Short mmCIF file of C-alpha atoms and ligand atoms in Angstrom, two decimals:
data_model
loop_
_atom_site.label_atom_id
_atom_site.label_comp_id
_atom_site.label_asym_id
_atom_site.label_seq_id
_atom_site.Cartn_x
_atom_site.Cartn_y
_atom_site.Cartn_z
CA MET A 1 -14.10 5.03 79.21
CA THR A 2 -16.99 4.77 81.93
CA PRO A 3 -17.23 1.59 83.55
CA SER A 4 -20.65 0.35 84.54
CA ASP A 5 -22.10 -0.97 87.65
CA VAL A 6 -23.65 -3.84 85.79
CA LYS A 7 -21.37 -7.19 85.48
CA ALA A 8 -21.09 -9.98 82.89
CA THR A 9 -20.91 -13.24 84.14
CA LEU A 10 -19.34 -15.85 81.56
CA SER A 11 -20.28 -19.43 82.57
CA PHE A 12 -19.20 -23.21 81.40
CA SER A 13 -21.22 -25.91 80.98
CA ASP A 14 -18.11 -28.32 81.36
CA GLY A 15 -17.70 -26.96 85.14
CA SER A 16 -14.90 -24.46 84.36
CA PRO A 17 -14.99 -21.84 86.78
CA SER A 18 -16.90 -18.75 85.93
CA MET A 19 -15.62 -15.56 85.02
CA GLU A 20 -16.60 -11.70 85.75
CA LEU A 21 -16.29 -9.71 82.71
CA PRO A 22 -16.38 -5.74 83.17
CA ILE A 23 -18.94 -3.40 80.78
CA TYR A 24 -18.29 -0.12 80.00
CA LYS A 25 -20.41 2.64 78.99
CA GLY A 26 -19.90 4.83 75.85
CA THR A 27 -21.69 8.58 75.73
CA ILE A 28 -23.89 6.90 73.30
CA GLY A 29 -24.56 3.42 71.59
CA PRO A 30 -24.16 0.18 72.92
CA ASP A 31 -22.44 -1.04 76.07
CA VAL A 32 -19.08 -2.90 75.42
CA ILE A 33 -17.73 -6.30 77.32
CA ASP A 34 -14.34 -6.40 77.96
CA ILE A 35 -12.68 -9.23 77.06
CA ARG A 36 -9.25 -8.22 77.62
CA LYS A 37 -8.20 -10.89 79.95
CA LEU A 38 -10.44 -13.82 78.70
CA TYR A 39 -7.64 -15.34 76.99
CA GLY A 40 -4.99 -15.17 80.39
CA GLN A 41 -8.06 -16.33 82.50
CA THR A 42 -9.62 -19.22 80.77
CA GLY A 43 -7.16 -20.15 77.44
CA LYS A 44 -10.07 -19.53 75.29
CA PHE A 45 -10.59 -16.80 72.43
CA THR A 46 -13.75 -15.28 71.12
CA TYR A 47 -15.02 -15.77 67.51
CA ASP A 48 -16.31 -12.74 65.50
CA PRO A 49 -15.07 -12.92 61.86
CA GLY A 50 -15.90 -9.64 60.19
CA PHE A 51 -16.36 -7.80 63.93
CA LEU A 52 -19.94 -8.25 63.69
CA SER A 53 -20.21 -7.85 67.68
CA THR A 54 -16.37 -6.14 68.00
CA ALA A 55 -15.65 -2.68 69.40
CA SER A 56 -12.08 -2.62 68.03
CA CYS A 57 -11.06 0.53 69.97
CA ASN A 58 -12.77 3.44 71.95
CA SER A 59 -13.21 6.78 69.81
CA SER A 60 -14.52 9.80 70.18
CA ILE A 61 -14.91 11.14 66.54
CA THR A 62 -17.81 9.90 64.49
CA TYR A 63 -21.30 7.99 65.91
CA ILE A 64 -23.76 6.43 63.71
CA ASP A 65 -26.93 5.19 64.81
CA GLY A 66 -27.68 2.61 62.62
CA ASP A 67 -31.25 1.95 63.32
CA LYS A 68 -31.92 5.38 63.70
CA GLY A 69 -30.43 6.37 59.90
CA GLU A 70 -27.83 9.01 62.28
CA LEU A 71 -24.26 10.01 61.62
CA LEU A 72 -22.90 12.29 63.53
CA TYR A 73 -19.05 14.04 63.71
CA ARG A 74 -17.97 14.59 67.17
CA GLY A 75 -21.45 15.16 67.88
CA TYR A 76 -22.94 17.15 65.29
CA PRO A 77 -25.71 15.91 63.05
CA ILE A 78 -24.09 15.48 59.28
CA GLU A 79 -27.30 17.03 57.76
CA GLN A 80 -26.40 20.06 59.92
CA LEU A 81 -22.87 20.08 58.89
CA ALA A 82 -23.54 19.89 55.24
CA VAL A 83 -26.00 22.78 55.54
CA ASN A 84 -23.67 25.19 57.67
CA CYS A 85 -20.20 24.17 57.10
CA ASP A 86 -17.40 23.58 54.40
CA TYR A 87 -15.20 20.49 53.54
CA LEU A 88 -12.44 22.46 55.48
CA GLU A 89 -14.29 22.99 58.89
CA THR A 90 -15.20 19.52 58.53
CA CYS A 91 -11.34 18.63 58.39
CA TYR A 92 -11.17 20.49 61.16
CA LEU A 93 -13.97 19.25 63.10
CA LEU A 94 -12.42 16.00 62.77
CA LEU A 95 -9.11 16.46 63.56
CA ASN A 96 -9.61 18.43 66.26
CA GLY A 97 -12.97 17.87 68.29
CA GLU A 98 -14.34 21.08 67.97
CA LEU A 99 -15.39 23.49 64.84
CA PRO A 100 -13.04 26.38 64.44
CA ASN A 101 -13.90 30.22 64.87
CA ALA A 102 -12.97 32.45 62.29
CA THR A 103 -9.33 32.54 62.95
CA GLN A 104 -8.96 29.14 63.32
CA LYS A 105 -10.90 28.60 60.04
CA ALA A 106 -8.80 31.19 58.16
CA ASP A 107 -5.38 30.13 59.66
CA PHE A 108 -6.39 25.82 58.77
CA GLN A 109 -6.97 27.16 55.41
CA ALA A 110 -4.08 28.88 54.97
CA SER A 111 -1.63 26.02 56.17
CA VAL A 112 -3.44 23.67 53.35
CA THR A 113 -3.50 26.02 50.93
CA ASN A 114 0.23 26.34 51.63
CA HIS A 115 0.47 22.22 50.97
CA THR A 116 -1.08 21.89 47.64
CA MET A 117 1.63 21.44 45.33
CA VAL A 118 3.37 17.80 45.24
CA ASN A 119 7.08 17.53 44.67
CA GLU A 120 7.85 17.93 41.23
CA GLN A 121 9.49 14.70 41.39
CA MET A 122 5.95 13.03 41.88
CA GLN A 123 4.76 13.40 37.88
CA PHE A 124 8.02 11.24 37.07
CA PHE A 125 6.82 8.52 39.07
CA LEU A 126 3.59 8.64 37.94
CA ARG A 127 5.02 8.03 34.51
CA GLY A 128 6.11 4.72 35.45
CA PHE A 129 1.74 3.69 35.12
CA ARG A 130 0.04 2.57 32.45
CA ARG A 131 -1.77 5.79 30.70
CA ASP A 132 -5.19 2.68 31.21
CA ALA A 133 -4.18 1.68 35.10
CA HIS A 134 -7.38 2.14 37.54
CA PRO A 135 -7.48 5.39 38.77
CA MET A 136 -7.61 3.63 42.08
CA ALA A 137 -4.34 1.50 41.11
CA VAL A 138 -2.49 4.85 40.75
CA MET A 139 -3.48 6.38 43.82
CA THR A 140 -2.46 3.65 46.22
CA GLY A 141 0.90 3.83 44.54
CA LEU A 142 1.07 7.96 44.33
CA VAL A 143 0.03 7.88 48.20
CA GLY A 144 2.74 5.15 49.26
CA ALA A 145 5.26 7.04 47.46
CA LEU A 146 4.24 10.37 49.72
CA SER A 147 6.51 8.81 52.21
CA ALA A 148 9.54 8.84 49.78
CA PHE A 149 9.24 13.10 49.48
CA TYR A 150 8.26 13.78 52.86
CA HIS A 151 10.56 12.36 55.34
CA ASP A 152 10.25 15.43 57.49
CA SER A 153 6.71 13.88 58.45
CA THR A 154 7.18 10.54 58.99
CA ASP A 155 7.54 9.73 62.58
CA ILE A 156 4.20 8.60 64.16
CA ASN A 157 5.54 8.98 67.65
CA ASN A 158 6.13 12.73 67.00
CA PRO A 159 2.88 14.81 67.80
CA GLU A 160 4.32 17.67 65.17
CA HIS A 161 4.82 14.97 62.03
CA ARG A 162 1.21 13.38 63.05
CA GLU A 163 0.23 16.99 62.64
CA ILE A 164 2.09 18.11 59.32
CA ALA A 165 1.71 14.78 57.68
CA ALA A 166 -2.45 15.27 58.12
CA ILE A 167 -2.51 18.78 56.51
CA ARG A 168 -0.09 17.45 53.65
CA LEU A 169 -2.29 13.94 52.85
CA ILE A 170 -5.66 16.44 53.18
CA ALA A 171 -3.83 19.24 50.96
CA LYS A 172 -2.02 16.82 48.27
CA MET A 173 -5.03 14.38 47.61
CA PRO A 174 -6.78 16.62 45.56
CA THR A 175 -3.71 17.53 43.26
CA LEU A 176 -2.90 13.70 42.62
CA VAL A 177 -6.62 12.63 42.19
CA ALA A 178 -6.51 15.52 39.38
CA MET A 179 -2.85 14.29 38.22
CA ALA A 180 -3.58 11.13 38.23
CA TYR A 181 -6.95 11.69 36.06
CA LYS A 182 -5.02 14.20 33.65
CA TYR A 183 -2.23 11.38 33.03
CA THR A 184 -5.20 8.98 31.89
CA VAL A 185 -6.31 11.77 29.24
CA GLY A 186 -3.28 12.69 28.25
CA GLN A 187 -3.29 16.55 29.41
CA PRO A 188 -0.99 18.04 30.61
CA TYR A 189 -0.68 18.73 34.51
CA ILE A 190 -2.92 21.73 36.09
CA TYR A 191 -1.26 22.94 39.08
CA PRO A 192 -2.89 24.31 42.13
CA LYS A 193 -4.33 27.55 42.49
CA ASN A 194 -4.03 29.28 45.82
CA ASP A 195 -7.32 31.96 45.81
CA LEU A 196 -9.90 29.00 44.78
CA SER A 197 -11.67 26.94 47.53
CA TYR A 198 -10.58 23.72 48.09
CA ALA A 199 -13.23 21.73 45.75
CA GLY A 200 -12.99 24.94 43.43
CA ASN A 201 -9.26 23.95 43.36
CA PHE A 202 -9.79 20.23 42.70
CA LEU A 203 -12.34 20.97 39.62
CA ARG A 204 -10.22 23.43 37.77
CA MET A 205 -7.19 21.22 38.40
CA MET A 206 -9.48 18.34 36.77
CA PHE A 207 -10.78 20.23 33.68
CA ALA A 208 -9.13 23.21 33.46
CA THR A 209 -6.33 23.15 30.31
CA PRO A 210 -3.55 25.57 29.94
CA CYS A 211 -5.13 26.91 26.48
CA GLU A 212 -7.98 28.53 28.14
CA GLU A 213 -9.58 30.41 31.69
CA TYR A 214 -11.61 27.80 33.72
CA LYS A 215 -14.87 29.15 35.43
CA VAL A 216 -16.08 27.49 38.40
CA SER A 217 -19.75 26.95 38.75
CA PRO A 218 -20.79 27.66 42.24
CA VAL A 219 -23.32 24.77 41.99
CA ILE A 220 -20.53 22.16 40.63
CA GLU A 221 -17.96 23.53 43.73
CA ARG A 222 -20.99 23.51 46.74
CA ALA A 223 -22.17 19.95 45.31
CA LEU A 224 -18.57 18.27 45.57
CA ASP A 225 -17.60 20.09 48.52
CA ARG A 226 -21.18 18.05 49.78
CA ILE A 227 -19.95 15.12 48.61
CA PHE A 228 -16.60 15.36 50.44
CA ILE A 229 -18.02 16.04 53.68
CA LEU A 230 -20.62 13.23 53.14
CA HIS A 231 -17.70 10.94 52.99
CA ALA A 232 -14.72 12.03 55.56
CA ASP A 233 -15.38 10.03 58.09
CA HIS A 234 -17.75 6.99 58.78
CA GLU A 235 -16.00 5.52 62.62
CA GLN A 236 -14.37 1.98 62.35
CA ASN A 237 -15.26 0.90 58.62
CA ALA A 238 -13.19 -1.68 56.18
CA SER A 239 -10.56 0.81 55.44
CA THR A 240 -10.58 2.83 58.29
CA SER A 241 -10.02 -0.14 60.22
CA THR A 242 -7.04 -0.84 58.15
CA VAL A 243 -5.59 2.77 58.21
CA ARG A 244 -6.12 1.73 62.39
CA LEU A 245 -3.92 -1.37 62.33
CA CYS A 246 -1.75 -0.71 59.67
CA GLY A 247 -0.24 2.34 61.80
CA SER A 248 -0.50 0.37 64.63
CA SER A 249 2.95 -1.17 63.85
CA GLY A 250 4.38 2.18 63.88
CA THR A 251 4.86 2.87 59.77
CA ASN A 252 4.65 6.30 58.54
CA PRO A 253 1.28 8.11 58.06
CA PHE A 254 1.52 8.02 53.99
CA ALA A 255 2.06 4.22 53.97
CA ALA A 256 -1.07 3.66 56.69
CA ILE A 257 -3.26 6.46 53.94
CA ALA A 258 -2.17 4.17 51.02
CA ALA A 259 -3.45 0.69 53.03
CA GLY A 260 -7.02 2.95 53.45
CA VAL A 261 -6.98 3.92 49.66
CA ALA A 262 -6.29 0.05 48.98
CA CYS A 263 -9.38 -1.52 50.92
CA LEU A 264 -11.61 1.25 50.01
CA TRP A 265 -11.41 0.31 46.51
CA GLY A 266 -13.05 -2.82 47.22
CA PRO A 267 -17.02 -2.86 45.55
CA ALA A 268 -18.08 -3.95 48.79
CA HIS A 269 -16.94 -0.99 49.78
CA GLY A 270 -15.96 2.13 48.01
CA GLY A 271 -15.92 0.80 44.66
CA ALA A 272 -20.09 0.49 45.12
CA ASN A 273 -20.07 3.72 43.71
CA GLU A 274 -18.52 2.97 40.80
CA ALA A 275 -20.18 -0.60 40.74
CA CYS A 276 -23.60 1.23 41.09
CA LEU A 277 -23.15 3.65 38.11
CA ASN A 278 -22.21 0.68 35.69
CA MET A 279 -24.80 -1.53 37.19
CA LEU A 280 -27.26 1.91 36.21
CA GLU A 281 -25.56 2.07 32.83
CA ASP A 282 -25.78 -1.96 32.01
CA ILE A 283 -29.71 -1.97 33.31
CA GLN A 284 -30.08 1.17 30.96
CA ALA A 285 -28.40 -0.57 28.00
CA MET A 286 -30.59 -3.89 28.21
CA GLY A 287 -34.06 -1.23 28.04
CA GLY A 288 -33.80 1.24 31.24
CA VAL A 289 -36.91 1.33 33.40
CA ALA A 290 -38.92 -1.28 31.98
CA LYS A 291 -36.39 -3.73 32.48
CA VAL A 292 -36.08 -2.82 36.39
CA GLY A 293 -38.75 -5.83 37.27
CA GLU A 294 -36.35 -8.57 35.68
CA PHE A 295 -33.24 -7.18 37.36
CA MET A 296 -34.83 -6.90 40.51
CA ASN A 297 -35.72 -10.61 40.00
CA GLN A 298 -32.17 -11.59 39.33
CA VAL A 299 -30.78 -9.50 42.85
CA LYS A 300 -33.50 -11.75 44.80
CA ASP A 301 -32.05 -14.70 43.15
CA LYS A 302 -29.38 -15.85 45.41
CA ASN A 303 -27.93 -17.79 43.01
CA SER A 304 -27.13 -15.06 40.50
CA GLY A 305 -25.19 -13.28 42.41
CA VAL A 306 -26.37 -9.89 41.66
CA ARG A 307 -26.69 -7.39 44.29
CA LEU A 308 -28.68 -4.13 44.22
CA MET A 309 -25.39 -1.93 44.13
CA GLY A 310 -25.66 0.97 46.48
CA PHE A 311 -28.35 -0.85 48.55
CA GLY A 312 -27.55 -2.08 52.00
CA HIS A 313 -25.23 -1.28 54.82
CA ARG A 314 -23.49 -3.25 57.70
CA VAL A 315 -24.75 -0.53 60.01
CA TYR A 316 -27.29 1.49 58.56
CA LYS A 317 -30.85 -0.38 59.00
CA ASN A 318 -33.00 2.85 57.88
CA TYR A 319 -32.12 5.49 55.47
CA ASP A 320 -28.73 6.11 55.15
CA PRO A 321 -28.56 9.59 56.26
CA ARG A 322 -26.03 10.40 53.38
CA ALA A 323 -28.16 9.35 50.57
CA LYS A 324 -30.88 11.67 51.50
CA LEU A 325 -28.41 14.44 51.32
CA MET A 326 -26.76 13.27 48.03
CA GLN A 327 -30.51 12.77 46.62
CA GLU A 328 -30.75 16.45 47.23
CA THR A 329 -27.63 17.43 45.74
CA CYS A 330 -27.87 15.49 42.90
CA LYS A 331 -31.50 17.34 42.19
CA GLU A 332 -29.74 20.59 42.18
CA VAL A 333 -26.50 19.45 40.27
CA LEU A 334 -28.77 18.15 37.12
CA GLN A 335 -31.21 21.13 37.49
CA GLU A 336 -28.29 23.46 36.97
CA LEU A 337 -26.42 21.65 33.88
CA GLY A 338 -30.01 20.94 32.59
CA LEU A 339 -29.61 17.72 32.85
CA GLU A 340 -33.35 17.04 34.82
CA ASN A 341 -34.26 14.24 32.28
CA ASP A 342 -31.57 12.21 32.74
CA PRO A 343 -32.37 8.65 32.49
CA LEU A 344 -29.32 7.40 34.84
CA PHE A 345 -31.35 9.52 37.65
CA LYS A 346 -34.96 8.45 36.60
CA LEU A 347 -33.56 4.79 36.57
CA ALA A 348 -32.04 5.09 40.06
CA MET A 349 -35.55 6.68 41.75
CA ALA A 350 -37.46 3.49 40.20
CA LEU A 351 -35.31 1.44 40.98
CA GLU A 352 -35.40 2.79 44.38
CA LYS A 353 -39.32 3.18 44.91
CA ILE A 354 -39.18 -0.73 43.93
CA ALA A 355 -37.03 -1.65 46.31
CA LEU A 356 -38.37 0.41 49.20
CA GLU A 357 -42.04 -1.55 48.39
CA ASP A 358 -40.63 -4.90 48.03
CA ASP A 359 -40.45 -7.71 51.16
CA TYR A 360 -37.25 -8.86 49.65
CA PHE A 361 -35.63 -5.43 50.87
CA VAL A 362 -37.80 -4.65 53.59
CA ALA A 363 -37.39 -7.92 55.78
CA ARG A 364 -33.64 -7.62 55.30
CA LYS A 365 -33.76 -3.59 56.00
CA LEU A 366 -31.91 -2.98 52.92
CA TYR A 367 -32.12 1.05 52.05
CA PRO A 368 -29.86 3.31 49.40
CA ASN A 369 -26.92 4.08 50.80
CA VAL A 370 -24.73 6.89 50.48
CA ASP A 371 -22.92 5.65 46.86
CA PHE A 372 -26.55 5.23 45.22
CA TYR A 373 -26.96 8.60 44.29
CA SER A 374 -23.06 9.88 44.37
CA GLY A 375 -21.88 8.19 41.15
CA ILE A 376 -24.85 10.01 39.12
CA VAL A 377 -23.94 13.29 40.64
CA GLN A 378 -20.20 12.63 39.72
CA ARG A 379 -20.89 11.63 36.41
CA ALA A 380 -23.35 14.62 35.43
CA ILE A 381 -20.36 16.73 37.17
CA GLY A 382 -17.74 15.24 34.23
CA ILE A 383 -15.70 12.71 36.66
CA PRO A 384 -15.26 9.67 34.69
CA VAL A 385 -16.83 6.49 36.21
CA PRO A 386 -13.54 4.48 37.40
CA LEU A 387 -12.27 7.42 39.33
CA PHE A 388 -15.20 8.24 41.66
CA THR A 389 -13.77 5.64 44.27
CA ALA A 390 -10.32 8.08 44.32
CA ILE A 391 -12.87 11.19 45.08
CA PHE A 392 -13.93 8.93 47.89
CA ALA A 393 -10.50 8.31 49.08
CA LEU A 394 -9.71 12.04 48.71
CA ALA A 395 -12.57 12.92 50.80
CA ARG A 396 -12.18 10.45 53.82
CA THR A 397 -8.70 11.02 54.04
CA VAL A 398 -9.55 13.22 56.79
CA GLY A 399 -11.13 10.37 58.52
CA TRP A 400 -8.33 8.19 57.94
CA ILE A 401 -5.91 10.44 59.21
CA ALA A 402 -8.04 11.50 62.17
CA GLN A 403 -8.69 7.78 63.58
CA LEU A 404 -5.23 7.21 63.03
CA ASN A 405 -3.61 9.67 65.25
CA GLU A 406 -6.47 9.27 67.91
CA MET A 407 -5.28 5.57 68.09
CA ILE A 408 -1.25 6.78 68.35
CA ALA A 409 -2.25 9.20 70.95
CA ASP A 410 -4.02 7.00 73.13
CA PRO A 411 -1.82 5.58 75.75
CA GLU A 412 -3.50 2.01 75.72
CA TYR A 413 -2.69 1.21 72.12
CA LYS A 414 -0.98 -1.69 71.11
CA ILE A 415 -0.08 -3.26 67.75
CA GLY A 416 -2.87 -5.10 66.66
CA ARG A 417 -3.27 -8.73 66.33
CA PRO A 418 -5.83 -11.09 66.12
CA ARG A 419 -6.64 -14.59 67.10
CA GLN A 420 -7.97 -17.20 65.26
CA LEU A 421 -9.54 -20.40 65.78
CA PHE A 422 -7.12 -23.28 64.16
CA VAL A 423 -8.78 -25.75 62.02
CA GLY A 424 -5.76 -26.60 59.70
CA SER A 425 -4.37 -30.18 59.97
CA ALA A 426 -2.27 -30.60 63.51
CA LYS A 427 1.14 -31.33 63.82
CA ARG A 428 2.12 -34.24 61.59
CA ASP A 429 5.82 -35.06 59.80
CA VAL A 430 6.60 -34.81 56.33
CA LYS A 431 6.95 -37.49 54.23
CA PRO A 432 10.08 -37.97 51.77
CA LEU A 433 8.91 -36.87 47.97
CA ALA A 434 8.65 -40.88 47.48
CA GLN A 435 6.31 -41.68 49.84
CA ARG A 436 3.82 -39.12 48.78
N1 CMC B 501 -28.31 -6.36 47.34
C1 CMC B 501 -29.33 -7.67 47.21
N2 CMC B 501 -28.72 -7.87 48.54
C2 CMC B 501 -28.78 -7.83 49.70
C3 CMC B 501 -27.66 -6.73 49.04
C4 CMC B 501 -27.83 -6.03 48.16
N3 CMC B 501 -27.35 -4.61 47.82
N4 CMC B 501 -27.25 -6.45 50.45
C5 CMC B 501 -27.52 -7.02 51.07
N5 CMC B 501 -28.42 -7.87 50.92
C6 CMC B 501 -28.78 -9.27 51.42
C7 CMC B 501 -28.53 -10.29 51.76
O1 CMC B 501 -27.84 -11.12 50.01
C8 CMC B 501 -28.36 -11.09 52.81
O2 CMC B 501 -29.25 -11.78 52.49
P1 CMC B 501 -29.84 -13.06 53.32
O3 CMC B 501 -29.60 -12.84 54.66
O4 CMC B 501 -31.09 -13.65 52.75
O5 CMC B 501 -28.39 -14.27 53.21
C9 CMC B 501 -28.92 -9.58 53.92
O6 CMC B 501 -29.09 -8.92 52.91
C10 CMC B 501 -27.55 -9.25 54.71
O7 CMC B 501 -26.57 -8.78 54.08
P2 CMC B 501 -25.09 -9.02 53.92
O8 CMC B 501 -24.37 -9.19 53.14
O9 CMC B 501 -24.81 -10.11 55.31
O10 CMC B 501 -24.68 -7.91 54.88
P3 CMC B 501 -23.64 -6.97 54.94
O11 CMC B 501 -23.86 -6.27 56.43
O12 CMC B 501 -22.31 -8.31 55.48
O13 CMC B 501 -22.91 -6.11 53.66
C11 CMC B 501 -22.97 -4.70 52.62
C12 CMC B 501 -23.29 -4.94 53.91
C13 CMC B 501 -22.69 -2.96 52.14
C14 CMC B 501 -21.93 -5.15 52.11
C15 CMC B 501 -24.15 -4.73 51.42
O14 CMC B 501 -25.08 -4.69 51.90
C16 CMC B 501 -24.03 -4.83 49.97
O15 CMC B 501 -22.80 -5.92 49.51
N6 CMC B 501 -23.90 -3.75 49.48
C17 CMC B 501 -23.92 -3.77 47.74
C18 CMC B 501 -22.86 -2.92 47.86
C19 CMC B 501 -22.54 -1.04 48.55
O16 CMC B 501 -23.56 -0.58 47.79
N7 CMC B 501 -21.43 -1.18 49.40
C20 CMC B 501 -21.70 0.55 50.04
C21 CMC B 501 -21.69 0.03 51.23
S1 CMC B 501 -22.24 2.12 51.33
C22 CMC B 501 -20.65 3.07 51.56
C23 CMC B 501 -19.16 2.42 52.05
O17 CMC B 501 -19.06 2.73 53.51
O18 CMC B 501 -17.95 2.28 51.67
#
């Protein structure tokens, strides 16, 4: 953090002494006012529910310019990474700060590949779940359970443990997601096959059966790899902040990532892709494109509680760059599968067109986010709707672990402990039961 020459002065209208606050500059993005000494010097806290104006940490991993609609991983624009790199190169970049050279790439790929199997005992653990359980309920349990299987990488203060836990998590997430799926449909688990790519291996574990060979389609493989790249990190969002807060107590990495999975599940966050597809299917059932106007009126009516899922973002006040790339992938996949006339895709395009021209959305700077098209792609690939968020969790695991490791390695890191503005009863006495 670079100190700025400018200082902020906080003054009070009741004559209490004013306070000078240091300001720090980042590489890009808004400066921050350092309020760490505020309570010590004034006895006051700041109030910022939802962290609308609060930087909870400093980080050098991911940068978003919400007004421009720009997303950078370690300085590289997402558009360039999506076209020139694969997911494992992106993972290496997020974890290590630089893109790998050919040897580093091969070594990293080999370490991830060597850890794709999960302890055989995991399948007995999985058997304890109902077969109709939501995959995110299952994933929260499975990821948390990894800490019961890999005791030799649970010391968050040991850099080697952190490194091996990172590799294990990246390697095993596809295996776990595919196992959760196979369990739901009652098919045998398919073991990883290490001569396939990361995305190709996942597709095979999902869709192969022991009865016949499964051939990975290069177009689908590339599409899935792109979904993984686009979801790999997104700076201090709700699930990443959850992972940081959870990990700040010194808990093991598997437990911290399980907390991230649980947070991601919500429909305002990772669950939006599932909610978005369900919304498109509901509109389709109501009458499709002809009913878009009626649906939009409900969205704009504050009393209806209906939101246009896959639209709007806390940080992006412009088109989400991931949504553009996802729309491109969506077209490619539908063409490959001969689904160019997919009614849900047509419906999504119609909704997007109306929303981008409508005053309600324009005034609030609401644009499509990554989830608007990712559900259509995943559904076309054959991934069941309830599994969408689990795929997001798989892809985001690298971001969570990179952010967690960055926090632990930061000498200034402390356990996260927010304060509150207490508005409940002041101290009072308990009355005996008969007098209450
Ligand atoms: N449909 C209709 N109105 C909306 C929407 C929407 N999708 N999103 C925001 N608004 C309105 C909202 O009602 C409010 O209006 P007003 O100022 O009149 O009260 C205004 O826009 C600002 O909304 P907000 O809820 O204060 O914004 P936020 O920054 O707290 O919420 C959000 C961001 C993503 C939770 C929200 O836009 C939303 O619920 N979107 C739909 C869910 C979704 O697609 N989530 C995926 C996010 S991207 C993937 C990820 O990062 O996890």
